Amino acid sequence: MAYQDHIIEMSQLIASKKGPWGGIDPEAVARMRLQNRFKTGLEIARYTAGIMRADMAAYDADPANYTQSLGCWHGFVAQQKMISIKKHFGTTKGKYIYLSGWMVAALRSDFGPLPDQSMHEKTSVPALIEEIYTFLKQADARELNLMFRDLDAARAAGDKAREQTLQDAIDGFETHVVPIIADIDAGFGNAEATYLLAKKMIEAGACALQIENQVSDEKQCGHQDGKVTVPHEDFLAKVRACRYAFLELGVDNGIIVTRTDSLGAGLTKQIAVSHTPGDIGDQYNSFLDCEEISPADMKNGDVVLNRGGKLLRPKRLASNLFQFRAGSGEDRCVLDSITSLQNGADILWIETEKPHVEQIAGMMDRIRAVVPNAKLAYNNSPSFNWTLNFRQQVYDAWAKAGKDVSAYDREGLMSAQYDVTELAVEADERIRTFQADGAKRAGIFHHLITLPTYHTAALSTDNLAKEYFGTQGMLGYVKNVQRQEIRQGIACVRHQNMSGSDIGDDHKEYFAGEAALKAGGVHNTMGQFA
């Protein structure tokens, strides 16, 4: 509804009360309504799911329309990210938020910092989703509040053209509320536990749930060793549980992102149930590392498979886990991905050990031969040493092409001595174009960095501590933080405004008129940053 339509509707409602609501300003109500567009998390989930679906269709039409996100571990971090995006690019289109289970475990658990092994409270995940959207809605309220104040100033100055421009801007306001792709880990339990947590996450506003095919109680970070996968039917039960949660809550276009860790997972806790040769259970079991035996070779407690009349004994570790054949990871990833897409997944996630476009594309080519519009969300992970990886990729490409690489030590390419070399320049260009190249060649619809704001918080705090507690003293803060905030137009330099002080002042005026005691007077030091 347009700004003036809100005012008209409220004016009519107030007038219908014939006096008792006479102290209510219809324009103030209109402003408060516009500043609170989303009343529930489910409204947000439905709205943002529509955005993602439209973006997925746009990508199918042209892979240049890929999307991006950064992982955020606090509502304020997500808020500042989206304010920055609107400031620099004028739109939030194609820009999402990623909610990382790793960062929830490391930063948001009541237990304190934990490894990424699903040990944190699962309720902390929907709580963070709700927190992020609270901060994004506050960003809307703040920006609109500034526009309302500018509108009042234009009216006071009699500037009709400016007044109309501002009204048009208010009517065309683009919200900071964008899709969140939320990490539900391996479901935190069985399929029922997955369903219950999925409901909480969707009710908090999540339109996209990312679930992985690891064993819940053995879950590991995607870039650590010791990962254990589950048979497809076990995983698909959890995928269906997520879909049921979406449908029950009326988010019919919710998105499920299925992650396979099979490339780095060499173990399984279970042998899959198989009824007929070639069924999905039999295909899963075909990757087990087995030895052919005769009945006489069988030992007490052996688990034995019958395949084509042969007795096969899977290799079982002391941990009671079964081992896959070495080198079978890519084939398992492809089977996982196709099976997920054929059973309700919308987007894939293949966790790799390095950022290599052709490695990813090799798997996606095989998947797309079966499901032509298969799309990938790809983790541009800080667990990769991007500099070393891409310098080595260039080194290998040059060596294969017969170019002289004798001036370079392949294992020592991280060294700063190579930073201005031709090899380093080419590697940096490959890093710069990695997302566009991956979107075009490897079916990557969504590029995300899982933990960037964890690292930026650590880096910026280290730099400030070094300067402030060193010889620079207060200049370490003023020169490198506040002065940069002012000159770069960082919204939170006016931290009182950012926290809602001006909105509160306006509300006080709505409620109490001239009797309102406001914080934003001439003695407020935030006026120094106007």
Short mmCIF file of C-alpha atoms in Angstrom, two decimals:
data_model
loop_
_atom_site.label_atom_id
_atom_site.label_comp_id
_atom_site.label_asym_id
_atom_site.label_seq_id
_atom_site.Cartn_x
_atom_site.Cartn_y
_atom_site.Cartn_z
CA MET A 1 0.00 0.00 0.00
CA ALA A 2 1.30 3.47 -0.90
CA TYR A 3 2.14 6.00 1.81
CA GLN A 4 -0.86 8.24 1.11
CA ASP A 5 -3.19 5.23 0.99
CA HIS A 6 -2.08 4.25 4.50
CA ILE A 7 -2.80 7.81 5.67
CA ILE A 8 -6.28 7.81 4.08
CA GLU A 9 -7.16 4.41 5.54
CA MET A 10 -6.06 5.45 9.04
CA SER A 11 -7.84 8.80 8.76
CA GLN A 12 -11.09 7.01 7.97
CA LEU A 13 -10.62 4.52 10.81
CA ILE A 14 -9.83 7.24 13.37
CA ALA A 15 -12.80 9.34 12.19
CA SER A 16 -15.09 6.33 12.54
CA LYS A 17 -14.39 6.29 16.29
CA LYS A 18 -16.01 9.74 16.56
CA GLY A 19 -13.63 11.31 19.02
CA PRO A 20 -11.87 8.87 21.38
CA TRP A 21 -9.02 8.29 18.92
CA GLY A 22 -8.69 11.98 18.09
CA GLY A 23 -5.19 12.13 19.56
CA ILE A 24 -3.92 9.58 17.05
CA ASP A 25 -2.13 11.07 14.03
CA PRO A 26 -3.01 9.02 10.91
CA GLU A 27 0.28 9.94 9.22
CA ALA A 28 2.24 8.76 12.26
CA VAL A 29 0.41 5.42 12.09
CA ALA A 30 1.18 5.21 8.36
CA ARG A 31 4.84 5.74 9.10
CA MET A 32 4.90 3.12 11.83
CA ARG A 33 3.14 0.63 9.54
CA LEU A 34 5.67 1.15 6.76
CA GLN A 35 8.50 0.79 9.26
CA ASN A 36 7.10 -2.58 10.32
CA ARG A 37 6.24 -4.21 7.01
CA PHE A 38 6.80 -7.82 8.15
CA LYS A 39 4.76 -8.86 11.18
CA THR A 40 5.89 -12.50 11.45
CA GLY A 41 8.76 -14.73 10.45
CA LEU A 42 6.44 -16.73 8.21
CA GLU A 43 5.69 -13.57 6.20
CA ILE A 44 9.42 -13.17 5.73
CA ALA A 45 9.90 -16.82 4.74
CA ARG A 46 7.17 -16.62 2.09
CA TYR A 47 8.43 -13.30 0.75
CA THR A 48 12.09 -14.32 0.56
CA ALA A 49 11.29 -17.75 -0.90
CA GLY A 50 9.62 -15.90 -3.77
CA ILE A 51 12.78 -13.86 -4.25
CA MET A 52 14.96 -16.97 -4.36
CA ARG A 53 12.65 -18.76 -6.80
CA ALA A 54 12.71 -15.75 -9.14
CA ASP A 55 16.50 -15.58 -8.87
CA MET A 56 16.80 -19.29 -9.64
CA ALA A 57 14.71 -18.82 -12.79
CA ALA A 58 16.83 -15.82 -13.79
CA TYR A 59 19.98 -17.91 -13.36
CA ASP A 60 18.55 -20.72 -15.49
CA ALA A 61 18.02 -18.14 -18.23
CA ASP A 62 21.50 -16.65 -17.87
CA PRO A 63 24.26 -17.89 -15.51
CA ALA A 64 25.56 -14.33 -15.21
CA ASN A 65 22.62 -13.91 -12.78
CA TYR A 66 24.29 -15.83 -9.97
CA THR A 67 23.68 -14.82 -6.37
CA GLN A 68 26.00 -14.26 -3.39
CA SER A 69 26.03 -14.17 0.38
CA LEU A 70 28.33 -13.71 3.36
CA GLY A 71 27.95 -15.64 6.58
CA CYS A 72 26.81 -13.53 9.54
CA TRP A 73 26.96 -14.54 13.20
CA HIS A 74 25.02 -11.63 14.71
CA GLY A 75 22.03 -9.52 13.69
CA PHE A 76 24.12 -6.35 13.76
CA VAL A 77 26.69 -7.84 11.38
CA ALA A 78 23.94 -8.85 8.93
CA GLN A 79 22.33 -5.42 9.26
CA GLN A 80 25.53 -3.54 8.51
CA LYS A 81 26.21 -5.82 5.56
CA MET A 82 22.84 -5.09 3.98
CA ILE A 83 23.09 -1.34 4.69
CA SER A 84 26.48 -1.39 2.98
CA ILE A 85 25.12 -3.27 -0.03
CA LYS A 86 22.28 -0.77 -0.49
CA LYS A 87 24.70 2.14 -0.10
CA HIS A 88 27.23 0.88 -2.65
CA PHE A 89 24.96 -0.86 -5.18
CA GLY A 90 21.56 0.78 -4.69
CA THR A 91 19.79 -2.57 -4.46
CA THR A 92 19.89 -5.82 -2.51
CA LYS A 93 19.03 -7.90 -5.58
CA GLY A 94 20.92 -11.18 -5.68
CA LYS A 95 22.50 -10.60 -2.26
CA TYR A 96 21.54 -13.01 0.54
CA ILE A 97 22.69 -13.89 4.05
CA TYR A 98 24.22 -17.21 4.99
CA LEU A 99 23.76 -18.58 8.50
CA SER A 100 26.63 -20.88 9.32
CA GLY A 101 26.32 -23.67 11.86
CA TRP A 102 30.08 -23.37 12.35
CA MET A 103 29.71 -19.78 13.53
CA VAL A 104 26.72 -20.61 15.73
CA ALA A 105 28.82 -23.30 17.41
CA ALA A 106 31.91 -21.12 17.72
CA LEU A 107 30.24 -17.86 18.74
CA ARG A 108 26.62 -18.27 19.86
CA SER A 109 26.50 -21.32 22.12
CA ASP A 110 25.87 -21.08 25.86
CA PHE A 111 28.62 -23.67 26.25
CA GLY A 112 31.13 -21.19 24.85
CA PRO A 113 33.19 -21.79 21.71
CA LEU A 114 32.56 -25.27 20.30
CA PRO A 115 33.82 -27.19 17.26
CA ASP A 116 31.46 -27.63 14.32
CA GLN A 117 30.11 -31.01 15.45
CA SER A 118 26.42 -30.28 16.19
CA MET A 119 27.13 -29.96 19.90
CA HIS A 120 25.60 -26.49 20.25
CA GLU A 121 21.99 -25.93 21.28
CA LYS A 122 19.86 -26.42 18.20
CA THR A 123 17.49 -23.71 19.42
CA SER A 124 20.32 -21.19 18.95
CA VAL A 125 19.92 -21.54 15.17
CA PRO A 126 16.29 -20.31 14.89
CA ALA A 127 17.12 -17.74 17.58
CA LEU A 128 19.85 -16.29 15.36
CA ILE A 129 17.54 -16.25 12.33
CA GLU A 130 15.00 -14.26 14.34
CA GLU A 131 17.74 -11.94 15.60
CA ILE A 132 19.04 -11.27 12.09
CA TYR A 133 15.59 -10.37 10.80
CA THR A 134 14.97 -8.16 13.83
CA PHE A 135 18.06 -6.16 12.91
CA LEU A 136 17.18 -6.08 9.19
CA LYS A 137 13.69 -4.79 10.00
CA GLN A 138 15.28 -2.16 12.22
CA ALA A 139 17.46 -1.11 9.28
CA ASP A 140 14.24 -0.57 7.30
CA ALA A 141 12.74 1.47 10.13
CA ARG A 142 15.87 3.60 10.46
CA GLU A 143 16.21 4.38 6.75
CA LEU A 144 12.51 5.18 6.40
CA ASN A 145 12.71 7.35 9.52
CA LEU A 146 15.44 9.42 7.88
CA MET A 147 13.24 9.76 4.78
CA PHE A 148 10.24 10.83 6.89
CA ARG A 149 12.35 13.49 8.59
CA ASP A 150 13.55 14.72 5.19
CA LEU A 151 9.90 14.79 4.06
CA ASP A 152 8.97 16.96 7.04
CA ALA A 153 11.87 19.29 6.28
CA ALA A 154 10.79 19.61 2.63
CA ARG A 155 7.25 20.47 3.71
CA ALA A 156 8.53 23.04 6.21
CA ALA A 157 10.60 24.62 3.45
CA GLY A 158 7.66 24.59 1.01
CA ASP A 159 9.68 22.51 -1.46
CA LYS A 160 6.91 20.63 -3.31
CA ALA A 161 9.24 18.99 -5.81
CA ARG A 162 11.44 17.59 -3.04
CA GLU A 163 8.34 16.48 -1.14
CA GLN A 164 7.06 14.52 -4.14
CA THR A 165 10.47 12.97 -4.77
CA LEU A 166 10.61 11.77 -1.19
CA GLN A 167 7.07 10.38 -1.30
CA ASP A 168 7.98 8.45 -4.45
CA ALA A 169 11.12 7.14 -2.72
CA ILE A 170 9.07 6.02 0.28
CA ASP A 171 6.59 4.22 -1.97
CA GLY A 172 9.45 2.54 -3.85
CA PHE A 173 11.45 1.68 -0.75
CA GLU A 174 13.43 -1.58 -1.04
CA THR A 175 13.61 -3.58 2.17
CA HIS A 176 16.84 -4.82 3.75
CA VAL A 177 15.06 -8.14 4.37
CA VAL A 178 16.65 -10.71 2.05
CA PRO A 179 16.74 -14.52 1.93
CA ILE A 180 18.70 -16.42 4.56
CA ILE A 181 20.17 -19.79 3.65
CA ALA A 182 20.22 -21.42 7.07
CA ASP A 183 22.41 -24.34 8.09
CA ILE A 184 20.43 -27.10 9.83
CA ASP A 185 23.58 -29.28 9.98
CA ALA A 186 22.62 -32.97 9.72
CA GLY A 187 19.24 -32.33 11.35
CA PHE A 188 20.30 -32.62 15.01
CA GLY A 189 18.82 -36.09 15.36
CA ASN A 190 16.38 -38.31 13.50
CA ALA A 191 13.87 -37.19 10.87
CA GLU A 192 11.34 -36.10 13.49
CA ALA A 193 13.98 -33.94 15.21
CA THR A 194 14.85 -32.48 11.82
CA TYR A 195 11.20 -31.65 11.15
CA LEU A 196 10.73 -29.94 14.52
CA LEU A 197 13.86 -27.82 14.12
CA ALA A 198 12.98 -27.01 10.51
CA LYS A 199 9.62 -25.65 11.68
CA LYS A 200 11.29 -23.38 14.21
CA MET A 201 13.73 -22.10 11.59
CA ILE A 202 10.99 -21.43 9.07
CA GLU A 203 8.81 -19.73 11.67
CA ALA A 204 11.78 -17.48 12.44
CA GLY A 205 11.96 -16.50 8.75
CA ALA A 206 14.23 -18.97 6.95
CA CYS A 207 13.14 -19.65 3.37
CA ALA A 208 16.06 -21.96 2.56
CA LEU A 209 17.34 -24.84 4.68
CA GLN A 210 20.71 -26.44 4.02
CA ILE A 211 21.02 -30.03 5.25
CA GLU A 212 23.97 -32.40 4.92
CA ASN A 213 24.27 -36.17 4.53
CA GLN A 214 26.45 -36.81 7.55
CA VAL A 215 25.51 -38.84 10.62
CA SER A 216 24.06 -36.44 13.20
CA ASP A 217 26.02 -37.75 16.16
CA GLU A 218 29.25 -38.01 14.16
CA LYS A 219 28.89 -34.69 12.32
CA GLN A 220 32.13 -32.90 11.44
CA CYS A 221 32.94 -29.59 9.81
CA GLY A 222 32.96 -30.01 6.04
CA HIS A 223 36.67 -29.23 5.91
CA GLN A 224 37.79 -31.61 8.64
CA ASP A 225 38.63 -35.29 8.58
CA GLY A 226 36.55 -38.11 10.05
CA LYS A 227 33.29 -37.43 8.21
CA VAL A 228 30.71 -40.22 8.17
CA THR A 229 27.80 -40.30 5.71
CA VAL A 230 24.43 -42.03 5.90
CA PRO A 231 22.62 -44.15 3.29
CA HIS A 232 20.45 -42.22 0.86
CA GLU A 233 17.12 -43.34 2.31
CA ASP A 234 18.10 -42.06 5.76
CA PHE A 235 19.06 -38.70 4.30
CA LEU A 236 15.99 -38.45 2.07
CA ALA A 237 13.73 -38.98 5.09
CA LYS A 238 15.21 -35.77 6.53
CA VAL A 239 14.84 -33.95 3.21
CA ARG A 240 11.17 -34.93 3.18
CA ALA A 241 10.87 -33.80 6.82
CA CYS A 242 12.05 -30.34 5.78
CA ARG A 243 9.54 -30.25 2.93
CA TYR A 244 6.72 -31.29 5.23
CA ALA A 245 7.69 -28.46 7.60
CA PHE A 246 7.56 -25.92 4.76
CA LEU A 247 4.21 -27.20 3.50
CA GLU A 248 2.63 -27.39 6.95
CA LEU A 249 3.52 -23.75 7.56
CA GLY A 250 2.25 -22.58 4.18
CA VAL A 251 5.65 -21.81 2.66
CA ASP A 252 4.90 -23.81 -0.46
CA ASN A 253 7.90 -22.49 -2.38
CA GLY A 254 10.50 -23.06 0.37
CA ILE A 255 13.98 -24.08 -0.78
CA ILE A 256 15.93 -27.14 0.34
CA VAL A 257 19.69 -27.19 -0.23
CA THR A 258 21.14 -30.70 0.06
CA ARG A 259 24.82 -30.91 0.87
CA THR A 260 26.94 -33.96 0.14
CA ASP A 261 30.15 -34.44 2.09
CA SER A 262 30.99 -37.63 0.24
CA LEU A 263 34.08 -36.21 -1.48
CA GLY A 264 35.87 -36.00 1.86
CA ALA A 265 33.94 -38.68 3.74
CA GLY A 266 35.49 -42.12 3.52
CA LEU A 267 33.28 -43.77 6.12
CA THR A 268 29.70 -44.86 6.70
CA LYS A 269 28.03 -45.93 9.91
CA GLN A 270 25.49 -48.15 8.21
CA ILE A 271 25.20 -50.58 5.37
CA ALA A 272 22.21 -49.55 3.31
CA VAL A 273 19.13 -51.75 3.03
CA SER A 274 18.87 -53.24 -0.48
CA HIS A 275 15.96 -55.26 -1.87
CA THR A 276 16.91 -55.62 -5.52
CA PRO A 277 20.17 -55.41 -7.47
CA GLY A 278 20.85 -51.83 -8.59
CA ASP A 279 18.44 -50.13 -6.18
CA ILE A 280 19.65 -47.07 -4.30
CA GLY A 281 20.77 -49.13 -1.31
CA ASP A 282 22.72 -51.49 -3.53
CA GLN A 283 24.37 -48.53 -5.29
CA TYR A 284 25.43 -47.06 -1.94
CA ASN A 285 26.85 -50.39 -0.81
CA SER A 286 28.70 -50.85 -4.10
CA PHE A 287 31.19 -48.20 -2.99
CA LEU A 288 32.15 -50.10 0.18
CA ASP A 289 35.68 -51.39 0.38
CA CYS A 290 35.11 -55.16 0.42
CA GLU A 291 37.05 -58.37 0.10
CA GLU A 292 35.63 -61.50 -1.50
CA ILE A 293 35.48 -64.45 0.89
CA SER A 294 34.21 -68.01 1.04
CA PRO A 295 31.92 -69.34 3.78
CA ALA A 296 34.94 -70.94 5.40
CA ASP A 297 36.59 -67.51 5.74
CA MET A 298 33.75 -66.06 7.77
CA LYS A 299 34.59 -65.04 11.35
CA ASN A 300 32.41 -64.49 14.39
CA GLY A 301 30.45 -61.26 14.07
CA ASP A 302 31.24 -60.74 10.39
CA VAL A 303 28.90 -58.64 8.29
CA VAL A 304 28.72 -60.13 4.80
CA LEU A 305 27.08 -58.91 1.59
CA ASN A 306 25.75 -61.12 -1.19
CA ARG A 307 26.38 -59.51 -4.56
CA GLY A 308 25.81 -61.54 -7.70
CA GLY A 309 26.30 -64.77 -5.81
CA LYS A 310 29.61 -63.68 -4.30
CA LEU A 311 30.19 -63.18 -0.60
CA LEU A 312 31.79 -59.82 0.16
CA ARG A 313 33.04 -58.72 3.57
CA PRO A 314 33.09 -54.91 4.00
CA LYS A 315 36.12 -53.57 5.81
CA ARG A 316 35.01 -52.56 9.28
CA LEU A 317 37.11 -50.38 11.55
CA ALA A 318 37.55 -50.73 15.31
CA SER A 319 35.08 -47.81 15.62
CA ASN A 320 32.43 -50.09 14.00
CA LEU A 321 32.40 -47.80 10.95
CA PHE A 322 32.62 -49.17 7.42
CA GLN A 323 35.11 -47.89 4.90
CA PHE A 324 34.47 -46.78 1.30
CA ARG A 325 36.86 -47.56 -1.52
CA ALA A 326 39.57 -44.95 -1.97
CA GLY A 327 38.92 -42.69 -4.96
CA SER A 328 35.15 -43.25 -4.98
CA GLY A 329 34.28 -39.80 -3.58
CA GLU A 330 33.37 -38.05 -6.82
CA ASP A 331 31.15 -40.92 -7.96
CA ARG A 332 29.39 -40.89 -4.60
CA CYS A 333 28.92 -37.10 -4.82
CA VAL A 334 27.31 -37.43 -8.22
CA LEU A 335 24.97 -40.21 -7.04
CA ASP A 336 24.11 -38.26 -3.87
CA SER A 337 23.30 -35.14 -5.89
CA ILE A 338 21.15 -36.81 -8.53
CA THR A 339 19.26 -38.77 -5.89
CA SER A 340 18.62 -35.62 -3.84
CA LEU A 341 17.30 -33.68 -6.83
CA GLN A 342 15.05 -36.58 -7.79
CA ASN A 343 13.64 -36.60 -4.26
CA GLY A 344 12.77 -33.02 -3.49
CA ALA A 345 15.99 -31.00 -3.28
CA ASP A 346 16.08 -27.64 -5.05
CA ILE A 347 19.76 -26.75 -4.90
CA LEU A 348 22.89 -28.85 -4.39
CA TRP A 349 25.94 -28.22 -2.26
CA ILE A 350 29.09 -30.25 -2.92
CA GLU A 351 31.77 -29.71 -0.28
CA THR A 352 35.18 -29.83 -1.96
CA GLU A 353 38.74 -29.74 -0.65
CA LYS A 354 39.85 -26.91 -2.93
CA PRO A 355 38.31 -24.17 -5.10
CA HIS A 356 38.83 -25.54 -8.59
CA VAL A 357 36.28 -24.69 -11.28
CA GLU A 358 37.01 -27.70 -13.48
CA GLN A 359 36.81 -30.17 -10.60
CA ILE A 360 33.38 -28.81 -9.66
CA ALA A 361 32.31 -28.66 -13.31
CA GLY A 362 33.34 -32.28 -13.88
CA MET A 363 30.84 -33.44 -11.28
CA MET A 364 28.15 -30.97 -12.32
CA ASP A 365 28.41 -32.04 -15.97
CA ARG A 366 27.57 -35.59 -14.92
CA ILE A 367 24.70 -34.43 -12.70
CA ARG A 368 23.28 -32.13 -15.37
CA ALA A 369 23.31 -34.97 -17.88
CA VAL A 370 20.51 -36.44 -15.74
CA VAL A 371 18.98 -33.24 -14.27
CA PRO A 372 19.67 -30.46 -16.79
CA ASN A 373 18.77 -27.50 -14.55
CA ALA A 374 20.76 -28.69 -11.53
CA LYS A 375 22.13 -25.76 -9.55
CA LEU A 376 24.82 -25.54 -6.95
CA ALA A 377 25.43 -23.46 -3.86
CA TYR A 378 29.19 -23.35 -3.43
CA ASN A 379 31.16 -22.67 -0.28
CA ASN A 380 33.95 -20.18 -1.10
CA SER A 381 35.43 -21.33 2.16
CA PRO A 382 38.01 -19.54 4.34
CA SER A 383 39.25 -23.07 5.05
CA PHE A 384 40.88 -22.93 1.62
CA ASN A 385 44.20 -21.16 1.26
CA TRP A 386 42.99 -19.26 -1.79
CA THR A 387 46.31 -17.57 -2.51
CA LEU A 388 48.34 -20.78 -2.44
CA ASN A 389 45.68 -22.84 -4.26
CA PHE A 390 45.39 -20.49 -7.21
CA ARG A 391 49.11 -19.80 -7.46
CA GLN A 392 49.66 -23.54 -7.65
CA GLN A 393 46.90 -23.86 -10.25
CA VAL A 394 48.65 -21.27 -12.41
CA TYR A 395 52.04 -22.91 -11.77
CA ASP A 396 50.67 -26.30 -12.88
CA ALA A 397 48.98 -24.81 -15.96
CA TRP A 398 52.19 -23.05 -16.96
CA ALA A 399 54.29 -26.17 -16.42
CA LYS A 400 51.86 -28.25 -18.49
CA ALA A 401 52.04 -25.67 -21.27
CA GLY A 402 55.85 -25.82 -21.26
CA LYS A 403 56.37 -22.37 -19.73
CA ASP A 404 59.48 -21.88 -17.61
CA VAL A 405 58.54 -22.02 -13.90
CA SER A 406 62.06 -22.44 -12.54
CA ALA A 407 61.85 -19.05 -10.76
CA TYR A 408 59.06 -20.35 -8.53
CA ASP A 409 58.98 -22.77 -5.60
CA ARG A 410 55.61 -24.50 -5.94
CA GLU A 411 55.33 -25.35 -2.26
CA GLY A 412 56.46 -21.87 -1.17
CA LEU A 413 54.19 -19.80 -3.43
CA MET A 414 52.40 -18.28 -0.45
CA SER A 415 55.50 -16.18 0.22
CA ALA A 416 55.14 -12.40 -0.14
CA GLN A 417 58.19 -12.39 -2.40
CA TYR A 418 55.90 -13.63 -5.20
CA ASP A 419 53.17 -11.01 -4.70
CA VAL A 420 54.16 -8.80 -7.65
CA THR A 421 55.17 -11.60 -10.02
CA GLU A 422 53.39 -12.44 -13.25
CA LEU A 423 52.24 -15.74 -11.73
CA ALA A 424 50.69 -14.03 -8.70
CA VAL A 425 48.94 -11.46 -10.86
CA GLU A 426 47.37 -14.18 -13.00
CA ALA A 427 46.37 -16.14 -9.89
CA ASP A 428 44.67 -13.09 -8.38
CA GLU A 429 42.76 -12.53 -11.61
CA ARG A 430 41.53 -16.13 -11.46
CA ILE A 431 40.41 -15.56 -7.87
CA ARG A 432 38.64 -12.36 -8.91
CA THR A 433 36.68 -14.11 -11.66
CA PHE A 434 36.20 -17.41 -9.80
CA GLN A 435 32.55 -16.76 -8.99
CA ALA A 436 31.58 -15.65 -12.49
CA ASP A 437 33.59 -18.50 -14.02
CA GLY A 438 32.03 -21.06 -11.66
CA ALA A 439 28.54 -19.75 -12.35
CA LYS A 440 29.04 -20.04 -16.09
CA ARG A 441 31.00 -23.29 -16.26
CA ALA A 442 30.03 -25.27 -13.17
CA GLY A 443 26.36 -24.52 -12.52
CA ILE A 444 27.00 -22.47 -9.39
CA PHE A 445 23.84 -20.44 -8.73
CA HIS A 446 24.87 -19.21 -5.30
CA HIS A 447 28.34 -18.29 -4.07
CA LEU A 448 28.76 -17.91 -0.33
CA ILE A 449 31.55 -17.44 2.16
CA THR A 450 30.70 -19.28 5.35
CA LEU A 451 32.85 -17.51 7.93
CA PRO A 452 34.00 -14.13 6.56
CA THR A 453 32.69 -11.91 9.34
CA TYR A 454 34.32 -14.17 11.94
CA HIS A 455 37.65 -13.41 10.30
CA THR A 456 37.00 -9.71 9.68
CA ALA A 457 36.04 -9.22 13.33
CA ALA A 458 39.28 -10.87 14.44
CA LEU A 459 41.42 -8.93 11.96
CA SER A 460 39.91 -5.50 12.68
CA THR A 461 40.09 -6.06 16.44
CA ASP A 462 43.73 -7.13 16.18
CA ASN A 463 44.61 -4.03 14.17
CA LEU A 464 42.82 -1.72 16.61
CA ALA A 465 44.38 -3.36 19.67
CA LYS A 466 47.86 -3.11 18.17
CA GLU A 467 47.48 0.63 17.51
CA TYR A 468 45.42 1.73 20.53
CA PHE A 469 47.43 -0.11 23.16
CA GLY A 470 50.68 0.81 21.39
CA THR A 471 52.33 4.14 20.71
CA GLN A 472 49.41 5.52 18.67
CA GLY A 473 47.01 5.59 21.62
CA MET A 474 43.71 7.28 20.80
CA LEU A 475 44.96 8.11 17.29
CA GLY A 476 44.89 4.38 16.60
CA TYR A 477 41.10 4.51 16.95
CA VAL A 478 40.47 7.96 15.46
CA LYS A 479 42.63 7.57 12.34
CA ASN A 480 41.82 3.97 11.48
CA VAL A 481 38.22 3.69 12.66
CA GLN A 482 36.25 6.87 13.26
CA ARG A 483 37.85 9.00 10.56
CA GLN A 484 37.28 6.19 8.05
CA GLU A 485 33.66 5.78 9.18
CA ILE A 486 33.02 9.49 8.59
CA ARG A 487 34.75 9.65 5.22
CA GLN A 488 33.29 6.39 3.93
CA GLY A 489 29.78 7.16 5.13
CA ILE A 490 29.49 4.18 7.49
CA ALA A 491 26.01 4.35 9.00
CA CYS A 492 26.96 3.31 12.52
CA VAL A 493 29.35 6.28 13.00
CA ARG A 494 26.12 7.81 14.36
CA HIS A 495 25.68 4.90 16.71
CA GLN A 496 22.80 6.48 18.67
CA ASN A 497 20.82 6.83 15.46
CA MET A 498 21.81 3.30 14.45
CA SER A 499 20.49 1.89 17.71
CA GLY A 500 17.09 3.55 17.23
CA SER A 501 17.37 6.73 19.31
CA ASP A 502 15.86 8.99 16.61
CA ILE A 503 13.03 6.54 15.96
CA GLY A 504 12.31 6.53 19.68
CA ASP A 505 12.26 10.34 19.74
CA ASP A 506 9.72 10.43 16.93
CA HIS A 507 7.58 7.86 18.70
CA LYS A 508 7.68 9.97 21.87
CA GLU A 509 6.40 12.91 19.84
CA TYR A 510 3.60 10.77 18.37
CA PHE A 511 2.60 9.63 21.86
CA ALA A 512 3.04 12.84 23.89
CA GLY A 513 3.25 15.71 21.42
CA GLU A 514 5.11 18.79 22.66
CA ALA A 515 5.46 17.23 26.11
CA ALA A 516 7.84 14.59 24.78
CA LEU A 517 11.29 14.52 26.40
CA LYS A 518 13.58 13.70 23.47
CA ALA A 519 17.22 12.61 23.37
CA GLY A 520 18.10 14.21 20.05
CA GLY A 521 18.37 17.82 21.16
CA VAL A 522 21.18 20.32 20.58
CA HIS A 523 23.28 18.80 23.35
CA ASN A 524 23.37 15.36 21.75
CA THR A 525 26.98 14.87 20.63
CA MET A 526 25.80 12.81 17.67
CA GLY A 527 25.10 16.18 16.05
CA GLN A 528 28.83 16.35 15.37
CA PHE A 529 28.33 13.67 12.71
CA ALA A 530 25.29 15.16 10.97
#
